[in-house]
Amino acid sequence: MVLSKIKDKEKAHPYSRKARQINRAMHKETSIAKAKSERINAALGRGQKIVWFRDNMDKGEEEVEAKLKKKMWTMVELRQLVDVYLERNDEEIETILAKKEEGKNLLQKESLFLQLVDSEVKEAKLAGVEVPDLTNGAVVKTLRAWDGDLNSITTIKLVTCKPASIIPIEEEAKNSRRGDSASAKADKIPQLLTEQQAIEIATGMAVN
C-alpha cells in the first residue's frame, strides 16, 4: 500500500498493525526512491562518458570539413582514445596530490575523487570500459548528431574496450605463461640415454 493512502497515520500505536503497515509502506517507498536514484545516476554517468567521446573523438580535426572527418576508428585507435579518456582527470589529480605532499589535509570530496578515479582505472584495465563503438560507422554518425538527450542514449551502441596501454602488458604475460608451459613440458620429456648408459643398464657393469 502507498503511504499517502494510509489513513490516520499520526494516531497509529507504535506496536499496532497499522504501524507495521506504515513501516512497510515507508520501506517500499524508500527502496523505490533509492533504485530510481541509482538508475538516474547510472544514466548520468553513462551520458557524461558518451558526451566526452562525442566531444573529443575529433580532437585535432575541428577545422576539417564534416564530410572529410573520420568515418570510423580501428580498434587500436579506439583503445588509444580510451587511454586519453582515462587520463582526462590527470591535471586535477596532480593538483590534489601536490596539496597532499605539502602536508595539507585533503577535503573529503578530494579524497573521494582520488578513490573514484583509481577505481575507474583499475576496472578499465581489468575488465574494460563501455564506450561508444567508434569502429561502427553508423554509431559514429549517430554520436556526432546526438544532442545529449539521455532518453535517446540507447540509440548509441556501446562496446567494452580496454585501454591500449594495457595490451602490451597482457601480451607479455601471455608469452611468459607460454614459455613457462613449454619449459614444464620439456622437463617432463625423458632425456635420451647415452650409448655408455645403455650398455651399463643392459650388462649391469660399469663401462670405463
PDB file of N, CA and C in Angstrom, residues 22-98:
ATOM      1  N   ILE A  22       2.486   0.957   8.070  1.00  0.00           N
ATOM      2  CA  ILE A  22       3.152   2.221   7.739  1.00  0.00           C
ATOM      3  C   ILE A  22       4.640   1.983   7.492  1.00  0.00           C
ATOM      4  N   ASN A  23       5.282   1.170   8.353  1.00  0.00           N
ATOM      5  CA  ASN A  23       6.715   0.882   8.206  1.00  0.00           C
ATOM      6  C   ASN A  23       7.011   0.170   6.886  1.00  0.00           C
ATOM      7  N   ARG A  24       6.135  -0.780   6.523  1.00  0.00           N
ATOM      8  CA  ARG A  24       6.321  -1.496   5.258  1.00  0.00           C
ATOM      9  C   ARG A  24       6.207  -0.542   4.077  1.00  0.00           C
ATOM     10  N   ALA A  25       5.204   0.358   4.140  1.00  0.00           N
ATOM     11  CA  ALA A  25       4.986   1.313   3.064  1.00  0.00           C
ATOM     12  C   ALA A  25       6.166   2.282   2.940  1.00  0.00           C
ATOM     13  N   MET A  26       6.681   2.720   4.094  1.00  0.00           N
ATOM     14  CA  MET A  26       7.823   3.632   4.095  1.00  0.00           C
ATOM     15  C   MET A  26       9.069   2.950   3.522  1.00  0.00           C
ATOM     16  N   HIS A  27       9.273   1.676   3.916  1.00  0.00           N
ATOM     17  CA  HIS A  27      10.428   0.915   3.419  1.00  0.00           C
ATOM     18  C   HIS A  27      10.335   0.719   1.907  1.00  0.00           C
ATOM     19  N   LYS A  28       9.118   0.428   1.426  1.00  0.00           N
ATOM     20  CA  LYS A  28       8.912   0.229  -0.005  1.00  0.00           C
ATOM     21  C   LYS A  28       9.195   1.509  -0.786  1.00  0.00           C
ATOM     22  N   GLU A  29       8.680   2.632  -0.282  1.00  0.00           N
ATOM     23  CA  GLU A  29       8.888   3.908  -0.963  1.00  0.00           C
ATOM     24  C   GLU A  29      10.359   4.311  -0.955  1.00  0.00           C
ATOM     25  N   THR A  30      11.058   4.010   0.151  1.00  0.00           N
ATOM     26  CA  THR A  30      12.490   4.312   0.239  1.00  0.00           C
ATOM     27  C   THR A  30      13.271   3.488  -0.769  1.00  0.00           C
ATOM     28  N   SER A  31      12.912   2.197  -0.873  1.00  0.00           N
ATOM     29  CA  SER A  31      13.596   1.307  -1.812  1.00  0.00           C
ATOM     30  C   SER A  31      13.378   1.748  -3.257  1.00  0.00           C
ATOM     31  N   ILE A  32      12.142   2.151  -3.563  1.00  0.00           N
ATOM     32  CA  ILE A  32      11.815   2.612  -4.914  1.00  0.00           C
ATOM     33  C   ILE A  32      12.593   3.887  -5.238  1.00  0.00           C
ATOM     34  N   ALA A  33      12.639   4.803  -4.265  1.00  0.00           N
ATOM     35  CA  ALA A  33      13.342   6.068  -4.471  1.00  0.00           C
ATOM     36  C   ALA A  33      14.847   5.830  -4.658  1.00  0.00           C
ATOM     37  N   LYS A  34      15.393   4.879  -3.880  1.00  0.00           N
ATOM     38  CA  LYS A  34      16.828   4.565  -3.985  1.00  0.00           C
ATOM     39  C   LYS A  34      17.150   3.965  -5.351  1.00  0.00           C
ATOM     40  N   ALA A  35      16.297   3.017  -5.783  1.00  0.00           N
ATOM     41  CA  ALA A  35      16.518   2.373  -7.086  1.00  0.00           C
ATOM     42  C   ALA A  35      16.424   3.403  -8.211  1.00  0.00           C
ATOM     43  N   LYS A  36      15.467   4.315  -8.095  1.00  0.00           N
ATOM     44  CA  LYS A  36      15.294   5.354  -9.117  1.00  0.00           C
ATOM     45  C   LYS A  36      16.509   6.273  -9.153  1.00  0.00           C
ATOM     46  N   SER A  37      17.011   6.631  -7.965  1.00  0.00           N
ATOM     47  CA  SER A  37      18.176   7.492  -7.880  1.00  0.00           C
ATOM     48  C   SER A  37      19.409   6.829  -8.489  1.00  0.00           C
ATOM     49  N   GLU A  38      19.563   5.517  -8.233  1.00  0.00           N
ATOM     50  CA  GLU A  38      20.701   4.776  -8.778  1.00  0.00           C
ATOM     51  C   GLU A  38      20.629   4.707 -10.303  1.00  0.00           C
ATOM     52  N   ARG A  39      19.399   4.509 -10.820  1.00  0.00           N
ATOM     53  CA  ARG A  39      19.220   4.466 -12.279  1.00  0.00           C
ATOM     54  C   ARG A  39      19.562   5.813 -12.907  1.00  0.00           C
ATOM     55  N   ILE A  40      19.119   6.884 -12.254  1.00  0.00           N
ATOM     56  CA  ILE A  40      19.387   8.231 -12.775  1.00  0.00           C
ATOM     57  C   ILE A  40      20.884   8.527 -12.752  1.00  0.00           C
ATOM     58  N   ASN A  41      21.548   8.173 -11.629  1.00  0.00           N
ATOM     59  CA  ASN A  41      22.988   8.415 -11.521  1.00  0.00           C
ATOM     60  C   ASN A  41      23.765   7.606 -12.556  1.00  0.00           C
ATOM     61  N   ALA A  42      23.330   6.349 -12.775  1.00  0.00           N
ATOM     62  CA  ALA A  42      23.994   5.498 -13.767  1.00  0.00           C
ATOM     63  C   ALA A  42      23.828   6.091 -15.166  1.00  0.00           C
ATOM     64  N   ALA A  43      22.603   6.562 -15.456  1.00  0.00           N
ATOM     65  CA  ALA A  43      22.332   7.160 -16.763  1.00  0.00           C
ATOM     66  C   ALA A  43      23.134   8.451 -16.950  1.00  0.00           C
ATOM     67  N   LEU A  44      23.265   9.244 -15.879  1.00  0.00           N
ATOM     68  CA  LEU A  44      24.031  10.483 -15.965  1.00  0.00           C
ATOM     69  C   LEU A  44      25.512  10.189 -16.202  1.00  0.00           C
ATOM     70  N   GLY A  45      26.017   9.172 -15.469  1.00  0.00           N
ATOM     71  CA  GLY A  45      27.415   8.797 -15.638  1.00  0.00           C
ATOM     72  C   GLY A  45      27.693   8.300 -17.039  1.00  0.00           C
ATOM     73  N   ARG A  46      26.781   7.480 -17.560  1.00  0.00           N
ATOM     74  CA  ARG A  46      26.925   6.958 -18.921  1.00  0.00           C
ATOM     75  C   ARG A  46      26.825   8.110 -19.931  1.00  0.00           C
ATOM     76  N   GLY A  47      25.895   9.010 -19.656  1.00  0.00           N
ATOM     77  CA  GLY A  47      25.714  10.147 -20.556  1.00  0.00           C
ATOM     78  C   GLY A  47      26.941  11.044 -20.592  1.00  0.00           C
ATOM     79  N   GLN A  48      27.550  11.306 -19.426  1.00  0.00           N
ATOM     80  CA  GLN A  48      28.745  12.144 -19.364  1.00  0.00           C
ATOM     81  C   GLN A  48      29.895  11.505 -20.133  1.00  0.00           C
ATOM     82  N   LYS A  49      30.001  10.182 -20.029  1.00  0.00           N
ATOM     83  CA  LYS A  49      31.070   9.472 -20.738  1.00  0.00           C
ATOM     84  C   LYS A  49      30.865   9.568 -22.248  1.00  0.00           C
ATOM     85  N   ILE A  50      29.641   9.367 -22.697  1.00  0.00           N
ATOM     86  CA  ILE A  50      29.352   9.429 -24.130  1.00  0.00           C
ATOM     87  C   ILE A  50      29.559  10.847 -24.657  1.00  0.00           C
ATOM     88  N   VAL A  51      29.183  11.842 -23.847  1.00  0.00           N
ATOM     89  CA  VAL A  51      29.418  13.239 -24.241  1.00  0.00           C
ATOM     90  C   VAL A  51      30.916  13.486 -24.418  1.00  0.00           C
ATOM     91  N   TRP A  52      31.733  12.927 -23.513  1.00  0.00           N
ATOM     92  CA  TRP A  52      33.184  13.107 -23.622  1.00  0.00           C
ATOM     93  C   TRP A  52      33.692  12.550 -24.947  1.00  0.00           C
ATOM     94  N   PHE A  53      33.262  11.354 -25.301  1.00  0.00           N
ATOM     95  CA  PHE A  53      33.718  10.741 -26.550  1.00  0.00           C
ATOM     96  C   PHE A  53      33.210  11.535 -27.757  1.00  0.00           C
ATOM     97  N   ARG A  54      31.983  12.017 -27.677  1.00  0.00           N
ATOM     98  CA  ARG A  54      31.455  12.829 -28.781  1.00  0.00           C
ATOM     99  C   ARG A  54      32.287  14.098 -28.970  1.00  0.00           C
ATOM    100  N   ASP A  55      32.662  14.717 -27.847  1.00  0.00           N
ATOM    101  CA  ASP A  55      33.369  15.999 -27.913  1.00  0.00           C
ATOM    102  C   ASP A  55      34.873  15.853 -28.142  1.00  0.00           C
ATOM    103  N   ASN A  56      35.420  14.671 -27.927  1.00  0.00           N
ATOM    104  CA  ASN A  56      36.867  14.500 -28.015  1.00  0.00           C
ATOM    105  C   ASN A  56      37.332  13.580 -29.138  1.00  0.00           C
ATOM    106  N   MET A  57      36.424  12.866 -29.771  1.00  0.00           N
ATOM    107  CA  MET A  57      36.863  11.918 -30.799  1.00  0.00           C
ATOM    108  C   MET A  57      37.442  12.624 -32.024  1.00  0.00           C
ATOM    109  N   ASP A  58      37.064  13.895 -32.225  1.00  0.00           N
ATOM    110  CA  ASP A  58      37.565  14.637 -33.386  1.00  0.00           C
ATOM    111  C   ASP A  58      38.621  15.667 -33.014  1.00  0.00           C
ATOM    112  N   LYS A  59      39.253  15.489 -31.846  1.00  0.00           N
ATOM    113  CA  LYS A  59      40.277  16.442 -31.422  1.00  0.00           C
ATOM    114  C   LYS A  59      41.370  16.531 -32.479  1.00  0.00           C
ATOM    115  N   GLY A  60      41.713  17.724 -32.848  1.00  0.00           N
ATOM    116  CA  GLY A  60      42.730  17.914 -33.870  1.00  0.00           C
ATOM    117  C   GLY A  60      42.136  18.030 -35.261  1.00  0.00           C
ATOM    118  N   GLU A  61      40.826  17.741 -35.354  1.00  0.00           N
ATOM    119  CA  GLU A  61      40.180  17.818 -36.668  1.00  0.00           C
ATOM    120  C   GLU A  61      39.009  18.800 -36.650  1.00  0.00           C
ATOM    121  N   GLU A  62      39.052  19.734 -35.679  1.00  0.00           N
ATOM    122  CA  GLU A  62      37.936  20.680 -35.537  1.00  0.00           C
ATOM    123  C   GLU A  62      37.714  21.521 -36.791  1.00  0.00           C
ATOM    124  N   GLU A  63      38.814  21.843 -37.480  1.00  0.00           N
ATOM    125  CA  GLU A  63      38.701  22.710 -38.650  1.00  0.00           C
ATOM    126  C   GLU A  63      38.443  21.927 -39.944  1.00  0.00           C
ATOM    127  N   VAL A  64      38.465  20.605 -39.827  1.00  0.00           N
ATOM    128  CA  VAL A  64      38.251  19.768 -41.009  1.00  0.00           C
ATOM    129  C   VAL A  64      36.763  19.756 -41.356  1.00  0.00           C
ATOM    130  N   GLU A  65      36.456  19.802 -42.624  1.00  0.00           N
ATOM    131  CA  GLU A  65      35.059  19.753 -43.055  1.00  0.00           C
ATOM    132  C   GLU A  65      34.411  18.460 -42.587  1.00  0.00           C
ATOM    133  N   ALA A  66      33.135  18.528 -42.262  1.00  0.00           N
ATOM    134  CA  ALA A  66      32.417  17.371 -41.730  1.00  0.00           C
ATOM    135  C   ALA A  66      32.538  16.158 -42.638  1.00  0.00           C
ATOM    136  N   LYS A  67      32.461  16.386 -43.943  1.00  0.00           N
ATOM    137  CA  LYS A  67      32.492  15.266 -44.885  1.00  0.00           C
ATOM    138  C   LYS A  67      33.866  14.598 -44.949  1.00  0.00           C
ATOM    139  N   LEU A  68      34.904  15.310 -44.449  1.00  0.00           N
ATOM    140  CA  LEU A  68      36.257  14.775 -44.503  1.00  0.00           C
ATOM    141  C   LEU A  68      36.693  14.139 -43.169  1.00  0.00           C
ATOM    142  N   LYS A  69      35.861  14.280 -42.171  1.00  0.00           N
ATOM    143  CA  LYS A  69      36.213  13.714 -40.871  1.00  0.00           C
ATOM    144  C   LYS A  69      36.128  12.187 -40.905  1.00  0.00           C
ATOM    145  N   LYS A  70      36.811  11.568 -39.948  1.00  0.00           N
ATOM    146  CA  LYS A  70      36.870  10.109 -39.925  1.00  0.00           C
ATOM    147  C   LYS A  70      35.478   9.510 -39.883  1.00  0.00           C
ATOM    148  N   LYS A  71      35.311   8.465 -40.640  1.00  0.00           N
ATOM    149  CA  LYS A  71      34.018   7.777 -40.669  1.00  0.00           C
ATOM    150  C   LYS A  71      33.925   6.699 -39.595  1.00  0.00           C
ATOM    151  N   MET A  72      35.100   6.142 -39.237  1.00  0.00           N
ATOM    152  CA  MET A  72      35.145   5.151 -38.170  1.00  0.00           C
ATOM    153  C   MET A  72      36.580   4.998 -37.694  1.00  0.00           C
ATOM    154  N   TRP A  73      36.724   4.357 -36.542  1.00  0.00           N
ATOM    155  CA  TRP A  73      38.034   4.157 -35.935  1.00  0.00           C
ATOM    156  C   TRP A  73      38.407   2.669 -35.984  1.00  0.00           C
ATOM    157  N   THR A  74      39.690   2.372 -35.989  1.00  0.00           N
ATOM    158  CA  THR A  74      40.121   0.978 -35.827  1.00  0.00           C
ATOM    159  C   THR A  74      40.044   0.653 -34.339  1.00  0.00           C
ATOM    160  N   MET A  75      40.097  -0.620 -33.993  1.00  0.00           N
ATOM    161  CA  MET A  75      40.041  -0.996 -32.587  1.00  0.00           C
ATOM    162  C   MET A  75      41.260  -0.456 -31.837  1.00  0.00           C
ATOM    163  N   VAL A  76      42.419  -0.447 -32.489  1.00  0.00           N
ATOM    164  CA  VAL A  76      43.623   0.097 -31.861  1.00  0.00           C
ATOM    165  C   VAL A  76      43.428   1.581 -31.552  1.00  0.00           C
ATOM    166  N   GLU A  77      42.863   2.324 -32.496  1.00  0.00           N
ATOM    167  CA  GLU A  77      42.622   3.753 -32.296  1.00  0.00           C
ATOM    168  C   GLU A  77      41.606   3.989 -31.187  1.00  0.00           C
ATOM    169  N   LEU A  78      40.605   3.132 -31.116  1.00  0.00           N
ATOM    170  CA  LEU A  78      39.596   3.265 -30.059  1.00  0.00           C
ATOM    171  C   LEU A  78      40.231   3.015 -28.695  1.00  0.00           C
ATOM    172  N   ARG A  79      41.106   2.014 -28.616  1.00  0.00           N
ATOM    173  CA  ARG A  79      41.803   1.736 -27.353  1.00  0.00           C
ATOM    174  C   ARG A  79      42.685   2.909 -26.946  1.00  0.00           C
ATOM    175  N   GLN A  80      43.316   3.537 -27.919  1.00  0.00           N
ATOM    176  CA  GLN A  80      44.150   4.707 -27.629  1.00  0.00           C
ATOM    177  C   GLN A  80      43.292   5.859 -27.118  1.00  0.00           C
ATOM    178  N   LEU A  81      42.093   5.986 -27.652  1.00  0.00           N
ATOM    179  CA  LEU A  81      41.175   7.028 -27.195  1.00  0.00           C
ATOM    180  C   LEU A  81      40.698   6.738 -25.778  1.00  0.00           C
ATOM    181  N   VAL A  82      40.560   5.467 -25.448  1.00  0.00           N
ATOM    182  CA  VAL A  82      40.193   5.079 -24.074  1.00  0.00           C
ATOM    183  C   VAL A  82      41.289   5.518 -23.113  1.00  0.00           C
ATOM    184  N   ASP A  83      42.563   5.377 -23.514  1.00  0.00           N
ATOM    185  CA  ASP A  83      43.669   5.854 -22.684  1.00  0.00           C
ATOM    186  C   ASP A  83      43.532   7.349 -22.408  1.00  0.00           C
ATOM    187  N   VAL A  84      43.204   8.112 -23.456  1.00  0.00           N
ATOM    188  CA  VAL A  84      43.040   9.562 -23.304  1.00  0.00           C
ATOM    189  C   VAL A  84      41.877   9.852 -22.354  1.00  0.00           C
ATOM    190  N   TYR A  85      40.804   9.071 -22.468  1.00  0.00           N
ATOM    191  CA  TYR A  85      39.634   9.241 -21.597  1.00  0.00           C
ATOM    192  C   TYR A  85      40.013   9.014 -20.134  1.00  0.00           C
ATOM    193  N   LEU A  86      40.790   7.976 -19.879  1.00  0.00           N
ATOM    194  CA  LEU A  86      41.183   7.658 -18.501  1.00  0.00           C
ATOM    195  C   LEU A  86      42.165   8.687 -17.931  1.00  0.00           C
ATOM    196  N   GLU A  87      42.802   9.461 -18.809  1.00  0.00           N
ATOM    197  CA  GLU A  87      43.766  10.484 -18.369  1.00  0.00           C
ATOM    198  C   GLU A  87      43.132  11.865 -18.264  1.00  0.00           C
ATOM    199  N   ARG A  88      41.822  11.949 -18.454  1.00  0.00           N
ATOM    200  CA  ARG A  88      41.159  13.256 -18.516  1.00  0.00           C
ATOM    201  C   ARG A  88      41.224  14.013 -17.189  1.00  0.00           C
ATOM    202  N   ASN A  89      41.433  13.302 -16.084  1.00  0.00           N
ATOM    203  CA  ASN A  89      41.460  13.951 -14.770  1.00  0.00           C
ATOM    204  C   ASN A  89      42.882  14.157 -14.241  1.00  0.00           C
ATOM    205  N   ASP A  90      43.890  13.900 -15.060  1.00  0.00           N
ATOM    206  CA  ASP A  90      45.280  13.934 -14.588  1.00  0.00           C
ATOM    207  C   ASP A  90      45.671  15.283 -13.981  1.00  0.00           C
ATOM    208  N   GLU A  91      45.247  16.362 -14.617  1.00  0.00           N
ATOM    209  CA  GLU A  91      45.619  17.702 -14.121  1.00  0.00           C
ATOM    210  C   GLU A  91      45.053  17.945 -12.727  1.00  0.00           C
ATOM    211  N   GLU A  92      43.785  17.567 -12.539  1.00  0.00           N
ATOM    212  CA  GLU A  92      43.159  17.753 -11.231  1.00  0.00           C
ATOM    213  C   GLU A  92      43.803  16.842 -10.184  1.00  0.00           C
ATOM    214  N   ILE A  93      44.165  15.618 -10.583  1.00  0.00           N
ATOM    215  CA  ILE A  93      44.818  14.678  -9.670  1.00  0.00           C
ATOM    216  C   ILE A  93      46.162  15.232  -9.220  1.00  0.00           C
ATOM    217  N   GLU A  94      46.938  15.797 -10.150  1.00  0.00           N
ATOM    218  CA  GLU A  94      48.241  16.369  -9.825  1.00  0.00           C
ATOM    219  C   GLU A  94      48.102  17.506  -8.812  1.00  0.00           C
ATOM    220  N   THR A  95      47.070  18.307  -8.974  1.00  0.00           N
ATOM    221  CA  THR A  95      46.831  19.425  -8.053  1.00  0.00           C
ATOM    222  C   THR A  95      46.537  18.923  -6.646  1.00  0.00           C
ATOM    223  N   ILE A  96      45.711  17.878  -6.564  1.00  0.00           N
ATOM    224  CA  ILE A  96      45.342  17.313  -5.256  1.00  0.00           C
ATOM    225  C   ILE A  96      46.544  16.654  -4.597  1.00  0.00           C
ATOM    226  N   LEU A  97      47.322  15.890  -5.379  1.00  0.00           N
ATOM    227  CA  LEU A  97      48.495  15.205  -4.831  1.00  0.00           C
ATOM    228  C   LEU A  97      49.564  16.195  -4.380  1.00  0.00           C
ATOM    229  N   ALA A  98      49.691  17.306  -5.108  1.00  0.00           N
ATOM    230  CA  ALA A  98      50.643  18.346  -4.712  1.00  0.00           C
ATOM    231  C   ALA A  98      50.238  18.942  -3.368  1.00  0.00           C
TER     232      ALA A  98
END
